[in-house]
mmCIF file of C-alpha atoms in Angstrom:
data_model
loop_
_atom_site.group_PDB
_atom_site.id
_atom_site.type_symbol
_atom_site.label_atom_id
_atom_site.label_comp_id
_atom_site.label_asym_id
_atom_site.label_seq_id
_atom_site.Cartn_x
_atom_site.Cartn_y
_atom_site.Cartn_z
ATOM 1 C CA UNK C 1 -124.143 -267.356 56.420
ATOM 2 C CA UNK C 2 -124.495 -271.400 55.936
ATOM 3 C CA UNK C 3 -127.743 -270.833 53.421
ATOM 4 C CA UNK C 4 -125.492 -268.664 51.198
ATOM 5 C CA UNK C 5 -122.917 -271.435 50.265
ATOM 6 C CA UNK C 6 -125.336 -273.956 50.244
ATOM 7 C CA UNK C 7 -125.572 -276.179 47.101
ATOM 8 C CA UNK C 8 -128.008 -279.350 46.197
ATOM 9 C CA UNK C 9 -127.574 -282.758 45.605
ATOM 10 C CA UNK C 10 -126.684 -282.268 41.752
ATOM 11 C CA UNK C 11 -124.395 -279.704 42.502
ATOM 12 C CA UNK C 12 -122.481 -282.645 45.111
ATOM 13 C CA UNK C 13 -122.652 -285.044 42.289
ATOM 14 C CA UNK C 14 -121.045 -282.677 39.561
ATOM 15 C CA UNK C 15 -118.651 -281.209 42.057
ATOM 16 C CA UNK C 16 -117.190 -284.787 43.068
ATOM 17 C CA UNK C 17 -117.066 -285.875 39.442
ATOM 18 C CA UNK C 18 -115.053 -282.705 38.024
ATOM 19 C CA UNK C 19 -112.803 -283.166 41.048
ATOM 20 C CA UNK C 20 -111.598 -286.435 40.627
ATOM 21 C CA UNK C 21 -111.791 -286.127 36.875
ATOM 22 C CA UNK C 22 -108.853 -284.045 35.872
ATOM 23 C CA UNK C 23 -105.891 -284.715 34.374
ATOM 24 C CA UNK C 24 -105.246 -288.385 35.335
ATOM 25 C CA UNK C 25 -107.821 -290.037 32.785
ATOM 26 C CA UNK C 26 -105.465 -289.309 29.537
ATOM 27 C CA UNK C 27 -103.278 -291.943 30.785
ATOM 28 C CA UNK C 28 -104.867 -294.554 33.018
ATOM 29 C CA UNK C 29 -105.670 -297.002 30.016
ATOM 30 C CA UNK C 30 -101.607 -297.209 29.250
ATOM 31 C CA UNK C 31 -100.705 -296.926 33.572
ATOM 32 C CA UNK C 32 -103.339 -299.906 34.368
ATOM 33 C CA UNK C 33 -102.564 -301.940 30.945
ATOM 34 C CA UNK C 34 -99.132 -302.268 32.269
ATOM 35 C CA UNK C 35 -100.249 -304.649 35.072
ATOM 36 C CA UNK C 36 -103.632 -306.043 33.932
ATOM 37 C CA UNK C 37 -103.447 -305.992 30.207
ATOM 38 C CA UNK C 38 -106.686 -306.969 29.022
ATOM 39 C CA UNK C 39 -108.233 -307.198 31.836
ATOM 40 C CA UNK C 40 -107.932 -303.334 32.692
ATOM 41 C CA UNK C 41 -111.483 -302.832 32.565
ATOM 42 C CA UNK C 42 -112.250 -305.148 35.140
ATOM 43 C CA UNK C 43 -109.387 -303.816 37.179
ATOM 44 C CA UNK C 44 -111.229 -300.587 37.359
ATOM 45 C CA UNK C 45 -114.691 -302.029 38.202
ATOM 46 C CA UNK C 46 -113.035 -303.290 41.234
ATOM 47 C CA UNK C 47 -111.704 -299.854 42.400
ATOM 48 C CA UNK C 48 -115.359 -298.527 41.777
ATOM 49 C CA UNK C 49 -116.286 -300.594 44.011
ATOM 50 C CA UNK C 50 -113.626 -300.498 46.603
ATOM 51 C CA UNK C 51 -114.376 -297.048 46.597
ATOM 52 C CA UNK C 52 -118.056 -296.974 46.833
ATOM 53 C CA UNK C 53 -117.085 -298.739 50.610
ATOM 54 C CA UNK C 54 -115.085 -296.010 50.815
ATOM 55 C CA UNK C 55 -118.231 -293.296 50.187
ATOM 56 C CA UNK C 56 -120.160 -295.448 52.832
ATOM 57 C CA UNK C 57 -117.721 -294.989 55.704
ATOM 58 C CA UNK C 58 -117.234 -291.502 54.845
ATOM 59 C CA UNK C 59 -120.910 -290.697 54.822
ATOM 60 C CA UNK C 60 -121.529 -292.449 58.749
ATOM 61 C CA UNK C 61 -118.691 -290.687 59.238
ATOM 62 C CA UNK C 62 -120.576 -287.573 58.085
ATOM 63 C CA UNK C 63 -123.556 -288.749 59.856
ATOM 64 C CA UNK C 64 -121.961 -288.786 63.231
ATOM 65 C CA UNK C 65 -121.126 -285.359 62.937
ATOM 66 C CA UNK C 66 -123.491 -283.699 60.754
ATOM 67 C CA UNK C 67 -122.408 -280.373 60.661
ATOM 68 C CA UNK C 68 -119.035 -280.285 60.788
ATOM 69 C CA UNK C 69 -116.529 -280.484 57.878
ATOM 70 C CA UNK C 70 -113.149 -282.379 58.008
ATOM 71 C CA UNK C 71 -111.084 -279.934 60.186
ATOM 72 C CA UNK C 72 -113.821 -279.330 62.796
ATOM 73 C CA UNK C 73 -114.171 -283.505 63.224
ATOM 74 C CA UNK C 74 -110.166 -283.618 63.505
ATOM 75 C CA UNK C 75 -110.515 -281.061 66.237
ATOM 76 C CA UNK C 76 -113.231 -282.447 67.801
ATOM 77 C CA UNK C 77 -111.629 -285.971 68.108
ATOM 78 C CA UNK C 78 -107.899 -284.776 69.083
ATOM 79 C CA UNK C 79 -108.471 -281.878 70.665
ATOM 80 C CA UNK C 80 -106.826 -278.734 69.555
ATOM 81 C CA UNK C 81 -102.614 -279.164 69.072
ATOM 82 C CA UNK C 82 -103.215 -282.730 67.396
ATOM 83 C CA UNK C 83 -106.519 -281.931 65.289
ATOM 84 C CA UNK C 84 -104.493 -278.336 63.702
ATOM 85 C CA UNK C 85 -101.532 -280.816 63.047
ATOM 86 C CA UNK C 86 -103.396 -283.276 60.844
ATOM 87 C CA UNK C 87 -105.188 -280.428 59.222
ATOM 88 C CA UNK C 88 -101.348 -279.214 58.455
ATOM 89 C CA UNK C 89 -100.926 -282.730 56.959
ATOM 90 C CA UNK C 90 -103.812 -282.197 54.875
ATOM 91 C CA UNK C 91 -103.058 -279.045 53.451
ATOM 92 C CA UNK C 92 -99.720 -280.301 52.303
ATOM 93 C CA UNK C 93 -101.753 -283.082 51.089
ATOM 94 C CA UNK C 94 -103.817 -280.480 48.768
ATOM 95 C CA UNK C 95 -101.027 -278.936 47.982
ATOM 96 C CA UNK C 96 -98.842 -281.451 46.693
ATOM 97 C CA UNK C 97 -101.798 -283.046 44.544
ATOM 98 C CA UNK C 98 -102.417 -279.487 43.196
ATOM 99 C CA UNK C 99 -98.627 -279.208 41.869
ATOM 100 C CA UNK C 100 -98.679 -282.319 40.815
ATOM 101 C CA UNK C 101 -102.232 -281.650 38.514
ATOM 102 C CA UNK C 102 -99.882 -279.200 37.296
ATOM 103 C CA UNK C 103 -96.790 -281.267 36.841
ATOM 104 C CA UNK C 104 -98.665 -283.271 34.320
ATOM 105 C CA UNK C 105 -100.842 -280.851 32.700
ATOM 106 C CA UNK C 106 -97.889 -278.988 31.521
ATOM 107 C CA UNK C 107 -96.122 -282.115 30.677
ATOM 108 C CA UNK C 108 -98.787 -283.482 28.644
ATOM 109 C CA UNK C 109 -99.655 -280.288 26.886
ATOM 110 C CA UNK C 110 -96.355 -279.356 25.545
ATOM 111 C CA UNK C 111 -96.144 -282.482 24.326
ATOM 112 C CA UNK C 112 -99.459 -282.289 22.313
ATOM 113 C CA UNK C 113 -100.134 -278.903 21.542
ATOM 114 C CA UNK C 114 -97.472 -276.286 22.844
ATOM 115 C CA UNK C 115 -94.435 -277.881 22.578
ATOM 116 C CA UNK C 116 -92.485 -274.353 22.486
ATOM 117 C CA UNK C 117 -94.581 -272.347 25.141
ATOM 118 C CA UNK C 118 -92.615 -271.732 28.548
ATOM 119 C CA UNK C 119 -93.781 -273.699 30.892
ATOM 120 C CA UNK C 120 -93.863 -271.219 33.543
ATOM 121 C CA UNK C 121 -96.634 -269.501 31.212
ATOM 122 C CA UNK C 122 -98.759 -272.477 30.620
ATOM 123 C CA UNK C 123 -98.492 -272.727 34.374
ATOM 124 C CA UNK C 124 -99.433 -269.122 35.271
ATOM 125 C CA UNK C 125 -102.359 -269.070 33.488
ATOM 126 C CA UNK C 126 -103.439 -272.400 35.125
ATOM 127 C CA UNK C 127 -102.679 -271.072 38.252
ATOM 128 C CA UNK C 128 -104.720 -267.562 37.614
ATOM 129 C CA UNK C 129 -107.697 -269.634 36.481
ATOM 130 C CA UNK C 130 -107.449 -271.647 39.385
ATOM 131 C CA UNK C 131 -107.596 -268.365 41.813
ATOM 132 C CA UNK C 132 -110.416 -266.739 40.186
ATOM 133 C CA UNK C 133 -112.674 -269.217 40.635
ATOM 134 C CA UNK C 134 -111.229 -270.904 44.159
ATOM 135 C CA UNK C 135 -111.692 -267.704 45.832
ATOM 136 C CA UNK C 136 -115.356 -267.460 45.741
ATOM 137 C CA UNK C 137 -117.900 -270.115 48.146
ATOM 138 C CA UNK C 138 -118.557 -272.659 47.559
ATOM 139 C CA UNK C 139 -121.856 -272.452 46.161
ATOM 140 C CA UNK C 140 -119.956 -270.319 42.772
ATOM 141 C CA UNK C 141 -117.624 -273.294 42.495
ATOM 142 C CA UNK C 142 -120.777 -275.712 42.352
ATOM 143 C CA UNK C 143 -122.316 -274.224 39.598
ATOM 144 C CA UNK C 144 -119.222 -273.619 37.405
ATOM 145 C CA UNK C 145 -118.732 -277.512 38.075
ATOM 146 C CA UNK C 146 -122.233 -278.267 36.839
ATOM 147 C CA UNK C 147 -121.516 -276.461 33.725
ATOM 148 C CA UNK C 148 -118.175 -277.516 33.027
ATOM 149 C CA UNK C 149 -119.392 -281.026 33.390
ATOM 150 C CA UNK C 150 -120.812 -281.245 29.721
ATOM 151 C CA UNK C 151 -117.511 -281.177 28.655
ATOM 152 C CA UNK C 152 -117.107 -284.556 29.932
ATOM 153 C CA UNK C 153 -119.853 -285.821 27.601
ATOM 154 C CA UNK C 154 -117.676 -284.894 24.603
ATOM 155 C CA UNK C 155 -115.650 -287.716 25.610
ATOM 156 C CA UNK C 156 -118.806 -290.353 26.074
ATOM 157 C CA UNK C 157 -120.210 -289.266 22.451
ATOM 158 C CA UNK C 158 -116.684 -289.407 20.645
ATOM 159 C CA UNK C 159 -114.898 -292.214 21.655
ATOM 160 C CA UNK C 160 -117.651 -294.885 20.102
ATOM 161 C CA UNK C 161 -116.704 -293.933 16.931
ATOM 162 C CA UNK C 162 -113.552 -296.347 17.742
ATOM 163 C CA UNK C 163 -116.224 -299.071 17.525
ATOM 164 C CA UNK C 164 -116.319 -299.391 14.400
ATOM 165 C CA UNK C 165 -112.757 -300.539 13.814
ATOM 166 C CA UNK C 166 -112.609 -302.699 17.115
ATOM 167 C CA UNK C 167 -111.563 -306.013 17.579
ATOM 168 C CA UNK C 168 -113.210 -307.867 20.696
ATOM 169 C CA UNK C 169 -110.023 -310.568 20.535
ATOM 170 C CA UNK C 170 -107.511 -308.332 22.044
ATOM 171 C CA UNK C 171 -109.426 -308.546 25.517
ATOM 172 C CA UNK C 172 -110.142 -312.286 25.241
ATOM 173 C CA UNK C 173 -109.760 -314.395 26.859
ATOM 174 C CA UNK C 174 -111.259 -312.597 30.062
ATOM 175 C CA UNK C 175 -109.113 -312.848 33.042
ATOM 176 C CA UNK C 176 -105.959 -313.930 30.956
ATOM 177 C CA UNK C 177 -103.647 -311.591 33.412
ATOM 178 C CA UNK C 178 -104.545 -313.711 35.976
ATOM 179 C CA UNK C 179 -106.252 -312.583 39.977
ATOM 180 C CA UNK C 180 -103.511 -310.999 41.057
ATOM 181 C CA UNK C 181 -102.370 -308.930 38.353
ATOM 182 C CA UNK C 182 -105.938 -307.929 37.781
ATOM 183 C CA UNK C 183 -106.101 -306.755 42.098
ATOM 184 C CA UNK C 184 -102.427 -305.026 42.054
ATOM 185 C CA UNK C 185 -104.233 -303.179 38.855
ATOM 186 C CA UNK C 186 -107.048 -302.199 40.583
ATOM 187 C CA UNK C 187 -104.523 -301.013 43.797
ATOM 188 C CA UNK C 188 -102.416 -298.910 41.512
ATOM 189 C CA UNK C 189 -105.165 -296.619 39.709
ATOM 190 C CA UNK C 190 -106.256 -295.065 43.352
ATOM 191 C CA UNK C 191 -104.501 -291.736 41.810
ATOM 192 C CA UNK C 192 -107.593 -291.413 39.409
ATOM 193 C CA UNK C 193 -110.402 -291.296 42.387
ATOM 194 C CA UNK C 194 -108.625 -288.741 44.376
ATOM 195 C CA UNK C 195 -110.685 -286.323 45.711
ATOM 196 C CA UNK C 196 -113.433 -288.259 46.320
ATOM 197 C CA UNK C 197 -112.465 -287.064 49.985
ATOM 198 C CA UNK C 198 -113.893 -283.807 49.561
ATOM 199 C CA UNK C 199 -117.060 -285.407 50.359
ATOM 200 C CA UNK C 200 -115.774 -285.036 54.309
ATOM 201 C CA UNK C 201 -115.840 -281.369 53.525
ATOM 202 C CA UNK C 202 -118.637 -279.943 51.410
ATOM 203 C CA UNK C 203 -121.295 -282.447 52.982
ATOM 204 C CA UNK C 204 -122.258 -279.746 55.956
ATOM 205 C CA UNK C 205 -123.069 -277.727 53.105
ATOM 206 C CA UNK C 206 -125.273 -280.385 50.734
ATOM 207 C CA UNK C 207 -129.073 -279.727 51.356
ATOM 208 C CA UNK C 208 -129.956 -283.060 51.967
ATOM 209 C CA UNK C 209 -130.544 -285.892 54.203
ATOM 210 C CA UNK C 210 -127.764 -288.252 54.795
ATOM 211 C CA UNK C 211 -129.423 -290.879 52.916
ATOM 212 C CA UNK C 212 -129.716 -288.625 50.000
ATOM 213 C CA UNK C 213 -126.355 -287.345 50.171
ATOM 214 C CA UNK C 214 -125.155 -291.234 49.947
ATOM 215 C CA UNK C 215 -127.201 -291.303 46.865
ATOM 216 C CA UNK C 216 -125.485 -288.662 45.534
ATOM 217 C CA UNK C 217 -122.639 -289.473 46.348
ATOM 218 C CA UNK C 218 -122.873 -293.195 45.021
ATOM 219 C CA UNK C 219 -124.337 -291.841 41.456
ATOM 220 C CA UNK C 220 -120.690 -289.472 41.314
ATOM 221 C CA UNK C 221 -119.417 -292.745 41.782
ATOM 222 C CA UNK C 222 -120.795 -294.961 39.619
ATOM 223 C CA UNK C 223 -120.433 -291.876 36.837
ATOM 224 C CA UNK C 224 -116.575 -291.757 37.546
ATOM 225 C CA UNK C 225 -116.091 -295.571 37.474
ATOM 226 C CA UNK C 226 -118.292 -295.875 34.522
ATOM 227 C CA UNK C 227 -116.254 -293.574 32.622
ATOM 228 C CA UNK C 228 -113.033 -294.648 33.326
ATOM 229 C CA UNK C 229 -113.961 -298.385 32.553
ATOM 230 C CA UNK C 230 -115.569 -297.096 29.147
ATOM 231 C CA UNK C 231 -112.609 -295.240 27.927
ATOM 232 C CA UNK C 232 -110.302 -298.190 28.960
ATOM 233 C CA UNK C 233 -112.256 -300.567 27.128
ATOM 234 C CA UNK C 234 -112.707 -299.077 24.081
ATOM 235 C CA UNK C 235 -109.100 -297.890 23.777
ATOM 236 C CA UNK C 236 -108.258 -301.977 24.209
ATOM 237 C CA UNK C 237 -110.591 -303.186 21.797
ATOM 238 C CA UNK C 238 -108.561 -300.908 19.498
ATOM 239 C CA UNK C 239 -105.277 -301.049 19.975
ATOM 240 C CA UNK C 240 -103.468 -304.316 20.336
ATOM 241 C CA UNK C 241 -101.231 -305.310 23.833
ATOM 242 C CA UNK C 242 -98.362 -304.223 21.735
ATOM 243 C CA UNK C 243 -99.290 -300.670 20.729
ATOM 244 C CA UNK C 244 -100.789 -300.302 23.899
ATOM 245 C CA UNK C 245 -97.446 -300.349 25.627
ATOM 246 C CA UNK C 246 -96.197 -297.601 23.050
ATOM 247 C CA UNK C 247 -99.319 -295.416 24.076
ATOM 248 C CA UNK C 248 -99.087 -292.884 27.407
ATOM 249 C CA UNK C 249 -101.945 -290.981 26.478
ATOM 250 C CA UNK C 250 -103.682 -293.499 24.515
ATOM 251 C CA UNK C 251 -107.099 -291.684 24.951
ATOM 252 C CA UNK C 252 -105.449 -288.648 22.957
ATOM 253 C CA UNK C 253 -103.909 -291.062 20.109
ATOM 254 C CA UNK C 254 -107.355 -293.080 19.821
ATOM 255 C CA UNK C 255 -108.842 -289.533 19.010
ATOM 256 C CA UNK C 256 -105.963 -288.824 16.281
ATOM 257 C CA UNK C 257 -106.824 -291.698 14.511
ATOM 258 C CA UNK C 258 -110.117 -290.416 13.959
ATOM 259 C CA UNK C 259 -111.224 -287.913 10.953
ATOM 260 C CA UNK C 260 -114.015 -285.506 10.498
ATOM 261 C CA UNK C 261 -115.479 -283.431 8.200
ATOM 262 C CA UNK C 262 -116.178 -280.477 10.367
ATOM 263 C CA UNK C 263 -112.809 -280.951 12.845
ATOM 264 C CA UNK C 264 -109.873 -282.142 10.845
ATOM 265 C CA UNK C 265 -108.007 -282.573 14.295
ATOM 266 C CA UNK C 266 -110.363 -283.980 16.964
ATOM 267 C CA UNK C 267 -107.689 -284.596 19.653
ATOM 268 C CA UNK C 268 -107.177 -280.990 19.699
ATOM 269 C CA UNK C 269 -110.368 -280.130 20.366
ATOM 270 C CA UNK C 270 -110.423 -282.668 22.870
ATOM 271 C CA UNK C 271 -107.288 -281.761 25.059
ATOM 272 C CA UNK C 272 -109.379 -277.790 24.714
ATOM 273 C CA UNK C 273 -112.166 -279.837 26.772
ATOM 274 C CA UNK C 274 -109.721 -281.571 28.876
ATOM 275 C CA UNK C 275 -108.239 -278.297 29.826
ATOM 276 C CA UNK C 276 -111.463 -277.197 31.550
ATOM 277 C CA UNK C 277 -111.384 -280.455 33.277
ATOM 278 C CA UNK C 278 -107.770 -280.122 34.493
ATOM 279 C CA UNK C 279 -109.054 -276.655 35.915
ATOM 280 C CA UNK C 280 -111.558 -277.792 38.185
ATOM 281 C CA UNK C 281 -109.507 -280.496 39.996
ATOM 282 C CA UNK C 282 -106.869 -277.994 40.372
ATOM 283 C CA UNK C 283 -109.755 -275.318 41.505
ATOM 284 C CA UNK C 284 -110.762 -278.273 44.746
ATOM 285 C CA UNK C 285 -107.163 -278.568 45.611
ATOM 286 C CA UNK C 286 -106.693 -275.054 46.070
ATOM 287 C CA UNK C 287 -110.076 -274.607 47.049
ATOM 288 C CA UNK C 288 -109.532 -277.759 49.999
ATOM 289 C CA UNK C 289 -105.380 -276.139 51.037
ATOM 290 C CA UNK C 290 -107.556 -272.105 51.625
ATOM 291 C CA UNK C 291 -109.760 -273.951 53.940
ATOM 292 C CA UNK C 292 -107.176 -276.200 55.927
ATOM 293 C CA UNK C 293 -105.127 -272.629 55.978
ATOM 294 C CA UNK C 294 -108.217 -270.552 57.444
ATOM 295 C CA UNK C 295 -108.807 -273.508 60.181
ATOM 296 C CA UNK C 296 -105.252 -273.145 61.254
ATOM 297 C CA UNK C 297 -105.065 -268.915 61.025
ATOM 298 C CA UNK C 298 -108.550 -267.665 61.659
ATOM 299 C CA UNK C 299 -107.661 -264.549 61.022
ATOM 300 C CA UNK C 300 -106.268 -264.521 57.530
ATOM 301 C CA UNK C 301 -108.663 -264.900 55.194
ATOM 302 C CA UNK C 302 -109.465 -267.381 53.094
ATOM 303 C CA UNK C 303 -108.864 -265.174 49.754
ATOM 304 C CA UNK C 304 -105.423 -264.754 51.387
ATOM 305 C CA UNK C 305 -104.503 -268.512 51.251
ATOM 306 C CA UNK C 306 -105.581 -269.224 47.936
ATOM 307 C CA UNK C 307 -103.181 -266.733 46.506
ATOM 308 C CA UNK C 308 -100.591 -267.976 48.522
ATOM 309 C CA UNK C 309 -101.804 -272.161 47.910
ATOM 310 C CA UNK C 310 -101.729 -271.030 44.304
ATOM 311 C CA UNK C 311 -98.150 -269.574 44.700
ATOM 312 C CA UNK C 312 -97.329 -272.794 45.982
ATOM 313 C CA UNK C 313 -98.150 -275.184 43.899
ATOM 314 C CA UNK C 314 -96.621 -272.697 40.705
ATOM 315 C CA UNK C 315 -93.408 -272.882 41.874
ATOM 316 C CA UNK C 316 -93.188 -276.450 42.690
ATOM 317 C CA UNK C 317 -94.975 -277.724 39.118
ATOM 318 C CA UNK C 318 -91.808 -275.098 37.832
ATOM 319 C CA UNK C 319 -88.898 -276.847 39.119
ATOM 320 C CA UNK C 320 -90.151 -280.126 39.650
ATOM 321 C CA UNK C 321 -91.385 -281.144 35.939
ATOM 322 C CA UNK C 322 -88.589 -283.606 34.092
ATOM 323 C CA UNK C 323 -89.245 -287.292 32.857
ATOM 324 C CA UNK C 324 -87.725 -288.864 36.149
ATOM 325 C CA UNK C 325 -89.038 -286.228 38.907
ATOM 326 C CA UNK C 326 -92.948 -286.713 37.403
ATOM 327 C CA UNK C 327 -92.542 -289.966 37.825
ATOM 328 C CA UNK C 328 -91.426 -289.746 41.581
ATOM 329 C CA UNK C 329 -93.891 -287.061 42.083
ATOM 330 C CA UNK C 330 -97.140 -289.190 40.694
ATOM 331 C CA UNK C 331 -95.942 -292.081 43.055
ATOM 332 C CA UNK C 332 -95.908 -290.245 46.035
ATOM 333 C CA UNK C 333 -99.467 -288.411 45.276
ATOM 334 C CA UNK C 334 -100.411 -291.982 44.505
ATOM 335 C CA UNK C 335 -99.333 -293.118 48.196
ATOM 336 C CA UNK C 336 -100.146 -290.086 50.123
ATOM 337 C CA UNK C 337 -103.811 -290.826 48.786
ATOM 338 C CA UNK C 338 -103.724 -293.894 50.496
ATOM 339 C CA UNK C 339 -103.242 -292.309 53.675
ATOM 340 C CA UNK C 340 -105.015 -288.910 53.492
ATOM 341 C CA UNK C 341 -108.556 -290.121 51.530
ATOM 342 C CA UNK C 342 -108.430 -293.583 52.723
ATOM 343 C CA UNK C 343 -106.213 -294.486 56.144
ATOM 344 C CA UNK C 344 -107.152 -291.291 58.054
ATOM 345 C CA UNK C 345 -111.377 -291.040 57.207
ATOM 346 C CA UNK C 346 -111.586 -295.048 57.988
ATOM 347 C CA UNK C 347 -109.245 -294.480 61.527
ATOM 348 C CA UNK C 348 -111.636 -291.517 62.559
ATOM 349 C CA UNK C 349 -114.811 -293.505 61.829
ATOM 350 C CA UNK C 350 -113.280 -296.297 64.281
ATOM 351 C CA UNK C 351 -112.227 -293.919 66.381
ATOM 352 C CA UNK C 352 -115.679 -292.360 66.654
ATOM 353 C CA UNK C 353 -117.460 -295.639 67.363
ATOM 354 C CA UNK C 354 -114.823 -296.431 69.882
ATOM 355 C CA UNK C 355 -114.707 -293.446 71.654
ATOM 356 C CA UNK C 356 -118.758 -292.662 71.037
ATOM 357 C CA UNK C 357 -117.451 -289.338 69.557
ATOM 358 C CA UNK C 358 -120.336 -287.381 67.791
ATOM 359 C CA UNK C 359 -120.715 -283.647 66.686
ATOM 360 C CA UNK C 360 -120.359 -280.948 69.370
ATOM 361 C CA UNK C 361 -120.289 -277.673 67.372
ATOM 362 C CA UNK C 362 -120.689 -276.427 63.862
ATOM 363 C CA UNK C 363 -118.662 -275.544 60.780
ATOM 364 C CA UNK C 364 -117.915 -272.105 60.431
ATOM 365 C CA UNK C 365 -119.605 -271.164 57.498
ATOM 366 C CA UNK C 366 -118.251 -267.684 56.595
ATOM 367 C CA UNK C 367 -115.093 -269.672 54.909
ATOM 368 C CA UNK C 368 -117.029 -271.683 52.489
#
């Protein structure tokens, strides 16, 4: 059962990426220019970084128990009435960040390009995309990732174009925001590298060794934090401080600005791509609630929980989408991170090496 959901070390790097790429990237240049201004970019190197640690202790984590998956390592350090608690936290967890994907897909896409579709049918079809690919393994979900990751190239190949009408002065002179501004910039972005804890629950399933996997898992990394720091810069070098602040989704205005021969309306086509992008992070979070649901119900199937994680998240993105409530909403995602991929992984490890807790069972494969 394990060799069928199996995927490879490209499939890990490409399933990582189109997690934690989703619908957060539209808007990071305006949310981290509030705080570091020019310095953005380097504000974003820093969380790369920070989170690269952050790969390392999840992988000895992973090392210690090497074939068990979040849940099973919360069970096997708490025992059973403490470990299915936490895993109840964590589904919630999924679940939240899923509606809240939602929350600002719709909110973002009515505002560029359906602005008098219903929102509960922008939101329906998300949510049926999301099921018909969440309820297959894991190993389906890996390769639609792997495709679905050229679309992120679009956005690599475009964007330079904005070079040509740049101006390297509105970054200078480096560090202007000052050290502190430029670290509470690099603490407030955390919302764009969530799901980099799925790593804690595909990495029974990666064949390779645990060196490799780090690898892997570094080069996702490096990908995501190159990308973000790319699209920040450029939009900076072309749009002045001022404008900046007048920008949410400054990536989407940069690409209006532009003209072509063959599309006459480039940020169009773009928010098409970014639609597929917005699908697979929502796809993990379902994907991540079905298997925190199965771990705490054996006997519903997982199938069962993605319809009803899917449910979920539909009818909180419905009532919970004006100006003031997404705002609440992305804050708390944005602290709940802090506790569910980065408080609760680092505890465990301590706890592990404390304790001298390693593996003493195996993931049950016929989930995944």
């Amino acid at each position: 059962m394990k060799n069928k959901v199996q995927i490879t070390k490209l499939q890990m790097i490409t399933f990582l990426i189109q997690t934690q790429i989703g619908v957060a990237f539209l808007s990071l240049p305006y949310e981290i220019h509030q705080i570091a201004k020019g310095d953005s970019w380097i504000s974003l190197l820093l969380t790369g970084l920070f989170m690269e640690i952050l790969v390392l202790f999840y992988l000895i984590l992973c090392s210690r128990f090497p074939n068990q998956d979040l849940f099973q390592i919360l069970h096997s350090m708490f025992g059973n009435a403490i470990g299915k608690g936490i895993t109840f936290l964590y589904m919630g967890y999924f679940l939240f960040t899923g509606a809240t994907i939602l929350v600002l897909f719709v909110h973002i896409l009515k505002r560029w390009m359906l602005p008098y579709t219903p929102a509960w049918v922008i939101l329906f079809l998300m949510a049926s995309v999301g099921i018909y690919i969440a309820i297959d393994n894991l190993k389906v979900i890996a390769r639609f990732y792997f495709i679905a990751t050229f679309a992120l190239l679009v956005f690599l190949f475009i964007t330079p174009v904005a070079f040509k009408d740049e101006n390297i002065h509105y970054i200078l002179p480096i560090g202007q925001s000052g050290l502190m501004n430029i670290l509470k910039g690099a603490s407030n972005v955390t919302l764009a590298w969530q799901g980099i804890e799925f790593i804690l629950l595909i990495s029974p399933f990666v064949l390779a060794s645990g060196r490799e996997k780090f690898k892997a898992a570094t080069l996702a990394n490096i990908f995501i934090t190159f990308f973000y720091s790319f699209l920040t810069f450029v939009c900076l070098i072309y749009f002045n401080n001022e404008v900046m602040k007048l920008l949410p989704q400054p990536v989407l205005y940069l690409l209006k600005s532009f003209s072509f021969k063959i599309i006459e309306r480039p940020d169009l086509f773009i928010i098409s791509l970014w639609i597929i992008l917005v699908g697979t992070s929502f796809i993990s979070y379902l994907y991540g609630a079905s298997l925190a649901g199965t771990f705490l119900i054996k006997r519903w199937p997982r199938k069962a929980w993605v319809y009803l994680s899917a449910f979920t998240c539909f009818v909180f993105a419905l009532f919970f989408n004006g100006e003031n409530e997404i705002e609440k909403v992305t804050k708390t995602a944005t602290y709940s991170g802090y506790i569910f991929f980065m408080a609760i992984p680092v505890f465990l490890l301590l706890l592990s090496f404390l304790f001298k807790k390693r593996s003493k069972g195996e993931v049950n494969a016929e989930h995944y």
